[in-house]
mmCIF file of C-alpha atoms and ligand atoms in Angstrom:
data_model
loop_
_atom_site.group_PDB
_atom_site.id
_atom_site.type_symbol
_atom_site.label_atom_id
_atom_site.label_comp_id
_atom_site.label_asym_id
_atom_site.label_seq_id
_atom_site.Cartn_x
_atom_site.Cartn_y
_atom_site.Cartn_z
ATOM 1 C CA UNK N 9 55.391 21.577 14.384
ATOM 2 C CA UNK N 10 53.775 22.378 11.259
ATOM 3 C CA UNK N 11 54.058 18.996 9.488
ATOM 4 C CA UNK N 12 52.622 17.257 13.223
ATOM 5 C CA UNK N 13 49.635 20.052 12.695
ATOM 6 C CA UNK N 14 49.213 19.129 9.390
ATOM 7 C CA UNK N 15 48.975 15.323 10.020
ATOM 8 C CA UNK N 16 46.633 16.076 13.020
ATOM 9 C CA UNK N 17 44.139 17.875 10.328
ATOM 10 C CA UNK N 18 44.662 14.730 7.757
ATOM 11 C CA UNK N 19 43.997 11.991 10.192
ATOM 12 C CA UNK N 20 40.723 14.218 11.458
ATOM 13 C CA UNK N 21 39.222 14.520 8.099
ATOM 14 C CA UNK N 22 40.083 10.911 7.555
ATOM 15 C CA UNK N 23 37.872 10.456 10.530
ATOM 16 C CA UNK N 24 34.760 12.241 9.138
ATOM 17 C CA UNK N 25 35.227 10.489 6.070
ATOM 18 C CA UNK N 26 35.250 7.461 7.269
ATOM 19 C CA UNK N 27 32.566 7.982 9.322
ATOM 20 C CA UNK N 28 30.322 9.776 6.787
ATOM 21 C CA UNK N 29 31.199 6.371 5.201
ATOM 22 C CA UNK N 30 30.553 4.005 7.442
ATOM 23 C CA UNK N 31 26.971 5.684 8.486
ATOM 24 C CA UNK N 32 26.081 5.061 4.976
ATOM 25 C CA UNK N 33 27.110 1.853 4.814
ATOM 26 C CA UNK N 34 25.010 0.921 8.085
ATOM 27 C CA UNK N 35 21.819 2.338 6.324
ATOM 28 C CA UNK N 36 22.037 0.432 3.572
ATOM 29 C CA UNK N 37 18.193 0.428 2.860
ATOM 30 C CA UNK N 38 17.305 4.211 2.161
ATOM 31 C CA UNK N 39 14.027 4.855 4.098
ATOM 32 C CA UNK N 40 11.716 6.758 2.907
ATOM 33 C CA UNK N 41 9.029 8.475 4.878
ATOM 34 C CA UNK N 42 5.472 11.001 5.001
ATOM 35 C CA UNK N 43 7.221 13.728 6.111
ATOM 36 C CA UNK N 44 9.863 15.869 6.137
ATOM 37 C CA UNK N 45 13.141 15.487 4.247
ATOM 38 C CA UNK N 46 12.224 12.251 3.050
ATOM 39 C CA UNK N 47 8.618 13.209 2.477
ATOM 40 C CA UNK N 48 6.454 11.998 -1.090
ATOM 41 C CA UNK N 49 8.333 14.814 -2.696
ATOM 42 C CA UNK N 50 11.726 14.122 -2.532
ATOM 43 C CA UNK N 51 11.311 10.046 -3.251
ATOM 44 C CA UNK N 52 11.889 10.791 -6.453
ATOM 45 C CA UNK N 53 15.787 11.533 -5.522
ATOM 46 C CA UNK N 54 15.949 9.033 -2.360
ATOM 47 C CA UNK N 55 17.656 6.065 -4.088
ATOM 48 C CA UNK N 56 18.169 5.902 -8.618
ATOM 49 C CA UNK N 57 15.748 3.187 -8.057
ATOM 50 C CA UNK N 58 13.107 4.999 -6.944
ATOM 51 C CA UNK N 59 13.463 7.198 -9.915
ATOM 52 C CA UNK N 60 9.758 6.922 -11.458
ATOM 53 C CA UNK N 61 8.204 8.205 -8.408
ATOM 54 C CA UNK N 62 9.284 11.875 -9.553
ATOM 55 C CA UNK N 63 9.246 11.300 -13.372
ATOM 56 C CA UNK N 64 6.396 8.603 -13.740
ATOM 57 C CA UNK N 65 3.326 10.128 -16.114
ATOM 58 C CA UNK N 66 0.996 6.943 -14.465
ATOM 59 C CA UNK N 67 1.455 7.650 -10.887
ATOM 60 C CA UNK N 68 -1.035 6.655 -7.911
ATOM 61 C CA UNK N 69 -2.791 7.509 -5.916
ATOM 62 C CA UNK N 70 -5.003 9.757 -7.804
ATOM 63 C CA UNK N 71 -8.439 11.566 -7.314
ATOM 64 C CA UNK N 72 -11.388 9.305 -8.481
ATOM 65 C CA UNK N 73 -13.822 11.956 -10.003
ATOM 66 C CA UNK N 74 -17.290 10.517 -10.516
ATOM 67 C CA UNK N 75 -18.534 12.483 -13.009
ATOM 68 C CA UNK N 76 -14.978 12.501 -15.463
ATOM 69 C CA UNK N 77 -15.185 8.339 -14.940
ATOM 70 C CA UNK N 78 -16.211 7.105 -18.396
ATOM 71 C CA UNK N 79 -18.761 4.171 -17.976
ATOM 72 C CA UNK N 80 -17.277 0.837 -19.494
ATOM 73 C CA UNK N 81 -19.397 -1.665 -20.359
ATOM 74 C CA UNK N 82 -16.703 -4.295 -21.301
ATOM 75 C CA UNK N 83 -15.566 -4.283 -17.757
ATOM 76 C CA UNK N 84 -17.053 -7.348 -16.423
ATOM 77 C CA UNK N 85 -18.142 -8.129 -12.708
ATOM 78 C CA UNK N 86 -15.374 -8.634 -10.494
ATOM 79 C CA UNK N 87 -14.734 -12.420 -9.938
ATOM 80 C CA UNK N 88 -12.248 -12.978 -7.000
ATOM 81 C CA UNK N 89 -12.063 -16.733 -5.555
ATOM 82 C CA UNK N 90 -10.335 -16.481 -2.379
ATOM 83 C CA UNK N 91 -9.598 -18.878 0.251
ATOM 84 C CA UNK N 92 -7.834 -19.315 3.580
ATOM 85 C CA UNK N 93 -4.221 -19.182 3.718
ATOM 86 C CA UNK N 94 -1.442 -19.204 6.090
ATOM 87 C CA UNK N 95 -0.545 -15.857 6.834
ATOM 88 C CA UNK N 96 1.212 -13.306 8.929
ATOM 89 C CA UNK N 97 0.614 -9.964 10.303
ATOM 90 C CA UNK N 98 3.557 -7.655 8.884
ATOM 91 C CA UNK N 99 4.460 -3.807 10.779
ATOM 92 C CA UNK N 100 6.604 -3.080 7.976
ATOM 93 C CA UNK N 101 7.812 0.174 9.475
ATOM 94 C CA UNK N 102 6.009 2.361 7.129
ATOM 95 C CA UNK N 103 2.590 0.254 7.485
ATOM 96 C CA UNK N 104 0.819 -2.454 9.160
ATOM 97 C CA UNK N 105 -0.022 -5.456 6.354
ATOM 98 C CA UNK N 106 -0.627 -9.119 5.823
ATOM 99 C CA UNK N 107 1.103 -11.473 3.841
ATOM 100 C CA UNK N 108 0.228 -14.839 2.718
ATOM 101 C CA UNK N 109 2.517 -17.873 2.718
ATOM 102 C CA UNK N 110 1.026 -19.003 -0.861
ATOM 103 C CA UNK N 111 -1.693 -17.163 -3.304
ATOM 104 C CA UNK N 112 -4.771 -16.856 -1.273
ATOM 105 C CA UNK N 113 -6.833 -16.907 -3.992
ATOM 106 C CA UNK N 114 -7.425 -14.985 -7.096
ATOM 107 C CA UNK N 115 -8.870 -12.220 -8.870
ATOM 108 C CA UNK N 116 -9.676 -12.803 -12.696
ATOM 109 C CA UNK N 117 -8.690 -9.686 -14.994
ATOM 110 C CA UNK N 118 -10.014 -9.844 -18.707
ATOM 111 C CA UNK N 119 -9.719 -13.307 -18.378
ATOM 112 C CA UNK N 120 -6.682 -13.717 -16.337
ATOM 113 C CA UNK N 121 -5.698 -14.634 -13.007
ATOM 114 C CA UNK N 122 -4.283 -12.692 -10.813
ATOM 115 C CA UNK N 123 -2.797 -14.009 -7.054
ATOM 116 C CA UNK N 124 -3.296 -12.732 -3.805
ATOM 117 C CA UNK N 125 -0.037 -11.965 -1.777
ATOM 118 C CA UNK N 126 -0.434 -9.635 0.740
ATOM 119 C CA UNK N 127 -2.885 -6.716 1.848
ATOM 120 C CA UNK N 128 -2.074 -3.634 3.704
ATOM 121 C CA UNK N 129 -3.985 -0.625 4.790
ATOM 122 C CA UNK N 130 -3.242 3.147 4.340
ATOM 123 C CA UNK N 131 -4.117 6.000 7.178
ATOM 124 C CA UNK N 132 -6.224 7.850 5.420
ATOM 125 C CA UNK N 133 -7.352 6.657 2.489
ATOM 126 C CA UNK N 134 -4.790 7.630 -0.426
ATOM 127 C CA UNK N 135 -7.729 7.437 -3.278
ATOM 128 C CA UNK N 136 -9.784 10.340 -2.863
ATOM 129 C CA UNK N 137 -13.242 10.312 -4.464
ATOM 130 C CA UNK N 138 -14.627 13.655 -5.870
ATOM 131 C CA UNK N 139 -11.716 15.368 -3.991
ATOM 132 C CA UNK N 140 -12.744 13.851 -0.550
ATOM 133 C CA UNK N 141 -9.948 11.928 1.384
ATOM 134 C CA UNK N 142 -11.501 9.148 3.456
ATOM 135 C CA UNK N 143 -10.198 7.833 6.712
ATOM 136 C CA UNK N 144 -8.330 4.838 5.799
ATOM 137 C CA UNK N 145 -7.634 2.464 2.467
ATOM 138 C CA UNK N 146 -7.251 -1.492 2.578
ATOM 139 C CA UNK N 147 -5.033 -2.458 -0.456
ATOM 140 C CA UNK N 148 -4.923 -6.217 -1.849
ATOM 141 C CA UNK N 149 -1.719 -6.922 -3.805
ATOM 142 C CA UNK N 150 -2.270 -9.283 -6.917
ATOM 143 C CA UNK N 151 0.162 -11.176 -8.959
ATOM 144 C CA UNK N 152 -0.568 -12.521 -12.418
ATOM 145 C CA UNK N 153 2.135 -15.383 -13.410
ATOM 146 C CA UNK N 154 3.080 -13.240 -16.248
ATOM 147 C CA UNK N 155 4.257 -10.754 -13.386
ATOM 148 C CA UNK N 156 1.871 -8.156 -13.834
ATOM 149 C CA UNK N 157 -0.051 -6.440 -10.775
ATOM 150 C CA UNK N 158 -3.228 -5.605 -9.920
ATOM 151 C CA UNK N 159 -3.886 -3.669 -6.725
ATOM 152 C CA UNK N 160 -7.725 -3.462 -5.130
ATOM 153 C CA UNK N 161 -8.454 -0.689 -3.097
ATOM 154 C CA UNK N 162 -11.438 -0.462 -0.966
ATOM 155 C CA UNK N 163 -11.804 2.857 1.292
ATOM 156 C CA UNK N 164 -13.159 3.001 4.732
ATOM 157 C CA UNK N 165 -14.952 6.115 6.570
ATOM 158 C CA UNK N 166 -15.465 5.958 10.306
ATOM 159 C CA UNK N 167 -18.629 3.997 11.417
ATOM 160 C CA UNK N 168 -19.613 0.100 12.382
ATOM 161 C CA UNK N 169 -16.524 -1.956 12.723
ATOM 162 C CA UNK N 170 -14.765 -3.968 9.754
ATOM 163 C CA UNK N 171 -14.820 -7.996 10.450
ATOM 164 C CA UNK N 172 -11.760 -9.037 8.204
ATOM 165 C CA UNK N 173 -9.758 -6.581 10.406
ATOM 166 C CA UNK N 174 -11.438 -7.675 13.214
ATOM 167 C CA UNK N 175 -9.944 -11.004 12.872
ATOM 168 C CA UNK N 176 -6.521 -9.113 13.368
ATOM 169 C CA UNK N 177 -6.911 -6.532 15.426
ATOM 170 C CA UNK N 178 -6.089 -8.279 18.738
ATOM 171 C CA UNK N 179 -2.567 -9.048 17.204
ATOM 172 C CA UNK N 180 -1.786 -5.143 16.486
ATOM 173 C CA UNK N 181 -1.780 -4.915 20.225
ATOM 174 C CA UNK N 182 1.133 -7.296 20.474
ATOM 175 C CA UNK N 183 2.853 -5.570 17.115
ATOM 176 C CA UNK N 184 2.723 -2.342 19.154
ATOM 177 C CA UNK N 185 3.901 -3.607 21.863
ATOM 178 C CA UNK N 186 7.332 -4.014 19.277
ATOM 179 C CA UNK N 187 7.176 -0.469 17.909
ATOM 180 C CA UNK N 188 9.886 -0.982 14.834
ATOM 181 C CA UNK N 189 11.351 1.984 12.979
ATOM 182 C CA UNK N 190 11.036 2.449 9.017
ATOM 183 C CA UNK N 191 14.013 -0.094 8.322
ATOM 184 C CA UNK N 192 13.294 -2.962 10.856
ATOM 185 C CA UNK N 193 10.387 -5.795 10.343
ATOM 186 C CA UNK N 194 8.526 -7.289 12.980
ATOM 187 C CA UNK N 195 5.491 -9.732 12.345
ATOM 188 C CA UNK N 196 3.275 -12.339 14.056
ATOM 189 C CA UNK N 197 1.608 -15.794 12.931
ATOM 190 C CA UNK N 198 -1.362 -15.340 12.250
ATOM 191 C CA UNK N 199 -2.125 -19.368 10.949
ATOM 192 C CA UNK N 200 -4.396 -20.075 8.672
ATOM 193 C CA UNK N 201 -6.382 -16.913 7.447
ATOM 194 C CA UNK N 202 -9.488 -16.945 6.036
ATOM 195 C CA UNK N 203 -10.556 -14.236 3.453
ATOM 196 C CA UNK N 204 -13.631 -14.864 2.924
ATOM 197 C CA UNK N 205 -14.939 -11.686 4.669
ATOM 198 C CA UNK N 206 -12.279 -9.600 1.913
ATOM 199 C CA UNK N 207 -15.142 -11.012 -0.759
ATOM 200 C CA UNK N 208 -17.712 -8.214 -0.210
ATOM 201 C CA UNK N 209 -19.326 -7.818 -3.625
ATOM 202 C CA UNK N 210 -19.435 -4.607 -5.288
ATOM 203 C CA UNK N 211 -21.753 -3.352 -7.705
ATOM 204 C CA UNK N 212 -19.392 -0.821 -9.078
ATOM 205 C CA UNK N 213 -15.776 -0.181 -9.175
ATOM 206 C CA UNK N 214 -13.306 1.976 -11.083
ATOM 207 C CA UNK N 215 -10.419 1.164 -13.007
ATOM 208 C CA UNK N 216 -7.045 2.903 -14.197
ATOM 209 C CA UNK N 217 -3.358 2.228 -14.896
ATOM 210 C CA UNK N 218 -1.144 3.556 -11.826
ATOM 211 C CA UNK N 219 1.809 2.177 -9.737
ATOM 212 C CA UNK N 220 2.289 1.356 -6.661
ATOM 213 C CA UNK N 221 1.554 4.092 -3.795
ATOM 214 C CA UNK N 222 5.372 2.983 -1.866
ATOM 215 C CA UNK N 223 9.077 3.581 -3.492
ATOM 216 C CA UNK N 224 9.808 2.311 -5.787
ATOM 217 C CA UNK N 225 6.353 2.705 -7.292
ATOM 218 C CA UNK N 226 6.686 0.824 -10.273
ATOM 219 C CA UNK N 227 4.186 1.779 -12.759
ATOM 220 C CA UNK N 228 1.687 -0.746 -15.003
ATOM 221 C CA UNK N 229 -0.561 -1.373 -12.139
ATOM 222 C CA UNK N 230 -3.943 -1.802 -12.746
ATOM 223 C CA UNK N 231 -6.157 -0.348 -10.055
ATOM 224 C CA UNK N 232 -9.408 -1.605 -8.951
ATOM 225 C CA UNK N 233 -11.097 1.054 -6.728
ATOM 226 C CA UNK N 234 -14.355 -0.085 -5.082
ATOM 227 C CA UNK N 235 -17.197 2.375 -5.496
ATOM 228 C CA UNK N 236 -18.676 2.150 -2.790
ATOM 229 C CA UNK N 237 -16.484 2.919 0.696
ATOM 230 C CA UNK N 238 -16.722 0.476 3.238
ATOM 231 C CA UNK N 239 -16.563 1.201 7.540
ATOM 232 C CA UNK N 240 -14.376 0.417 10.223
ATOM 233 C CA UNK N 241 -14.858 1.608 13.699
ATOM 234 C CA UNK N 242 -12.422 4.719 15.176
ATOM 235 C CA UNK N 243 -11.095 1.695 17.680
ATOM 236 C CA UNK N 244 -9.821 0.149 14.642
ATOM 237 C CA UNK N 245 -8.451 3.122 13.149
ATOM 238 C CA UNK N 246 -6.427 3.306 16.566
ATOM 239 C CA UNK N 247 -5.359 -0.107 16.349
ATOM 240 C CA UNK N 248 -3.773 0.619 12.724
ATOM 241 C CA UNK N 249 -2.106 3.267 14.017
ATOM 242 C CA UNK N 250 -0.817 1.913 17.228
ATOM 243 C CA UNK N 251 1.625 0.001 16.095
ATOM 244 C CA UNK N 252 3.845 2.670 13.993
ATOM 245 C CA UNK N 253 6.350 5.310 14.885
ATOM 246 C CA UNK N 254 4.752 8.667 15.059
ATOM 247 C CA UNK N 255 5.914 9.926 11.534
ATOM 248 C CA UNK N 256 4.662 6.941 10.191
ATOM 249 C CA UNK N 257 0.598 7.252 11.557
ATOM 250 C CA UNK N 258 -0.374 9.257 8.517
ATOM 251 C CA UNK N 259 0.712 7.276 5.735
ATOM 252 C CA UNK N 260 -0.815 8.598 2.558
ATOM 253 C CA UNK N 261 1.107 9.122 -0.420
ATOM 254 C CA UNK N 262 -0.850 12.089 -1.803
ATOM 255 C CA UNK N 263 -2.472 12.610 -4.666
ATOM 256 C CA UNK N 264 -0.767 12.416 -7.952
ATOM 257 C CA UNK N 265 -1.318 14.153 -11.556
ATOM 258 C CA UNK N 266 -4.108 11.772 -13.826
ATOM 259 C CA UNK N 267 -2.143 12.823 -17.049
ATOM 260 C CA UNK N 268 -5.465 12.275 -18.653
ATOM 261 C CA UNK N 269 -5.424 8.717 -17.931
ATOM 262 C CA UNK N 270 -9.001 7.581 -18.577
ATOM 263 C CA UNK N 271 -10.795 6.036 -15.272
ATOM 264 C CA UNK N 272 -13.299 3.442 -16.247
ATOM 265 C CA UNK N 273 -16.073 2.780 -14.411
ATOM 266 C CA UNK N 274 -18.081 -0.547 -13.970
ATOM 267 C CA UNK N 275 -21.424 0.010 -12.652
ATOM 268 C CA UNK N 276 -24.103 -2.667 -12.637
ATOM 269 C CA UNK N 277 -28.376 -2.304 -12.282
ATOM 270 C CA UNK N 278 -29.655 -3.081 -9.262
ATOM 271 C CA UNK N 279 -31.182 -6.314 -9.313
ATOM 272 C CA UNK N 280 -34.863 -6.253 -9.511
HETATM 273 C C1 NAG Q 30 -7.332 -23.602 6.151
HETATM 274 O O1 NAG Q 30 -8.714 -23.551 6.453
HETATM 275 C C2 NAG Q 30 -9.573 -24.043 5.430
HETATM 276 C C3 NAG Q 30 -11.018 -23.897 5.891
HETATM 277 O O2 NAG Q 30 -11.235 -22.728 6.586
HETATM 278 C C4 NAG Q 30 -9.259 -25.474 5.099
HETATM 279 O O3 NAG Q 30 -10.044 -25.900 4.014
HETATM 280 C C5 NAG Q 30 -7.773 -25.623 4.754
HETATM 281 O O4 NAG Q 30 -7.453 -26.969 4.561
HETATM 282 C C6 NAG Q 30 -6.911 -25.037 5.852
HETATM 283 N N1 NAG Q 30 -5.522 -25.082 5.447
HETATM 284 C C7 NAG Q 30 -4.553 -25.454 6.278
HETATM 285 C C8 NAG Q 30 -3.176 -25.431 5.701
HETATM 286 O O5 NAG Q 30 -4.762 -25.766 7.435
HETATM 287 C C1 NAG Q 31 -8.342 -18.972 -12.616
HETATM 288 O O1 NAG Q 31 -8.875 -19.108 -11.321
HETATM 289 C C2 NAG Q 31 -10.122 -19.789 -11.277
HETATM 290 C C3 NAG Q 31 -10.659 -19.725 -9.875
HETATM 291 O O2 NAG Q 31 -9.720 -20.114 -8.922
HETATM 292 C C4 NAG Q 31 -9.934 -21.232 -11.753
HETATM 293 O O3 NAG Q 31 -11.157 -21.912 -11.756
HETATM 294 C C5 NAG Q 31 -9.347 -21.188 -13.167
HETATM 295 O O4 NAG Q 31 -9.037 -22.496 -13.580
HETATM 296 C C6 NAG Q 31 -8.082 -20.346 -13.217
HETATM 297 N N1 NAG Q 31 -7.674 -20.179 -14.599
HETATM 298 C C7 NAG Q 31 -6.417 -20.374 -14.973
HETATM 299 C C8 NAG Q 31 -6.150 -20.141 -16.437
HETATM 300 O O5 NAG Q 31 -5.521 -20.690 -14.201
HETATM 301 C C1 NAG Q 32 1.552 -3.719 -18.565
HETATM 302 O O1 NAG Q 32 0.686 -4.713 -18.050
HETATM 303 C C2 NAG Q 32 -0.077 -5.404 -19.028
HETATM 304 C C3 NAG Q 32 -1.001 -6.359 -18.317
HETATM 305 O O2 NAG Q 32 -1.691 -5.737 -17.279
HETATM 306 C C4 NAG Q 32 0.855 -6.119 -19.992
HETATM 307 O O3 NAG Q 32 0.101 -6.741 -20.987
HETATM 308 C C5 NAG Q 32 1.838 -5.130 -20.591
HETATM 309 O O4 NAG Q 32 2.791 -5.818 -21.358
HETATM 310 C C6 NAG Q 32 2.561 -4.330 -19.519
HETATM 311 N N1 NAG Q 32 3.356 -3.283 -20.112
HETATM 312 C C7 NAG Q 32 4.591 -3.018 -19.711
HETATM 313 C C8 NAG Q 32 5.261 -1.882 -20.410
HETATM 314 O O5 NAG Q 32 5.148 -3.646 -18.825
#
């Protein structure tokens, strides 16, 4: 009787094991989330790989202070060259984005070129500027063939409606008609994309060294940071929401410690 009790209690914990195992297995790509238990704060101890997120000195997003920028005068206009692409419009679980088939275009960097892959767009804004958050933050992802990136980031208060994202928005209806959770994927064909409207010319912009704003948030970034916000109507707002699960509506990374690292600001005369 004992020994039968005794095998009854091996083959049970056998059972949890394995499935404790097996749940594991099925999850195979660790989520990470806004939050809760796997909020910004714990990302650090999510996966090894997302490691720097807890222990990185040059993490973003950070607060863009206006008055503790230091004017640069080496930083040159920004030159971007971008053209249409084919593209596709990405709900990536923890945000909405676009990516391009090929470069759509580049942004030149102290003389080099950078590529741009994809955009995506942050409810709110993760930037702040002078300790204000704004409503929401478009993010272009550039690649420079020696594999360095350069992220722009251009944030939006609530007012007259945005035209790039206007050229999208009727397609978020479908995406949220196909609500995904964190690990799934689903995306539509967009064709071929222009960018032209992504252009806008700024007179000044910021610049510092971060990472990116999602685990694993590899560090060596450089950041471009418009000065100047842009608008998008509440509608769109909506529309960028729409599509996500509920924990996934607010996602800002928040704020994270400068370490001193110097913000440079570019800031041209008015023409006259
Ligand atoms: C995309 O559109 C641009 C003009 O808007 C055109 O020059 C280009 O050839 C098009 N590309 C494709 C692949 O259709
Ligand atoms: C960088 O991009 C510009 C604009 O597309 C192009 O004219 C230039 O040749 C490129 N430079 C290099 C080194 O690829
Ligand atoms: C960081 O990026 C710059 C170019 O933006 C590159 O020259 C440098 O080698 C990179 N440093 C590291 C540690 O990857």
């Amino acid at each position: 009787m004992a020994s039968f009790r005794f095998s009854v209690l091996v083959i049970t914990i056998s059972l949890v094991i394995v499935t404790a195992y097996s749940t594991l297995d099925a999850d195979e790509t660790i989520e990470f989330g806004y939050v809760g238990p796997k909020g910004p704060d714990k990302w650090g101890s999510l996966d090894p790989k997302f490691a720097v997120c807890a222990d990185g000195k040059a993490q973003s997003p950070i607060d863009i202070s206006r008055t503790k920028a230091t004017p640069n005068n080496q930083l040159r206009a920004l030159s971007r060259d971008y053209y249409s692409a084919g593209a596709k419009l990405v709900n990536n679980g923890f945000n909405i984005a676009v990516h391009f088939d090929s470069s759509a275009g580049t942004m030149n960097i102290d003389g080099k070129n950078y590529s741009l892959l994809q955009l995506h767009w942050h409810t709110p804004s993760e930037h702040t500027m002078d300790g204000k958050q704004l409503d929401a933050e478009l993010q272009l992802v550039h690649k420079a063939d020696d594999g360095s990136m350069s992220i722009t980031g251009i944030l939006y208060q609530v007012g007259n409606g945005d035209s790039f994202l206007g050229r999208v928005q009727k397609h978020l209806k479908e995406l949220a008609k196909d609500k995904c959770g964190p690990n799934e994927h689903s995306e539509i064909p967009l064709g071929n994309l222009s960018t032209r409207q992504l252009k806008r010319s700024t007179r000044n912009y910021f610049r510092y060294t971060g990472s990116f704003t999602t685990p694993p948030c590899t560090e060596n970034v450089t950041w471009i940071i418009f000065g100047k916000p842009s608008s998008m109507s509440q509608q769109q707002i909506d529309a960028l929401k729409a599509p996500m699960e509920e924990a996934y509506k607010m996602n800002a990374r928040p704020v994270q410690p400068d370490n001193g690292r110097p913000v440079n600001l570019h800031d041209e005369p008015k023409k006259v």
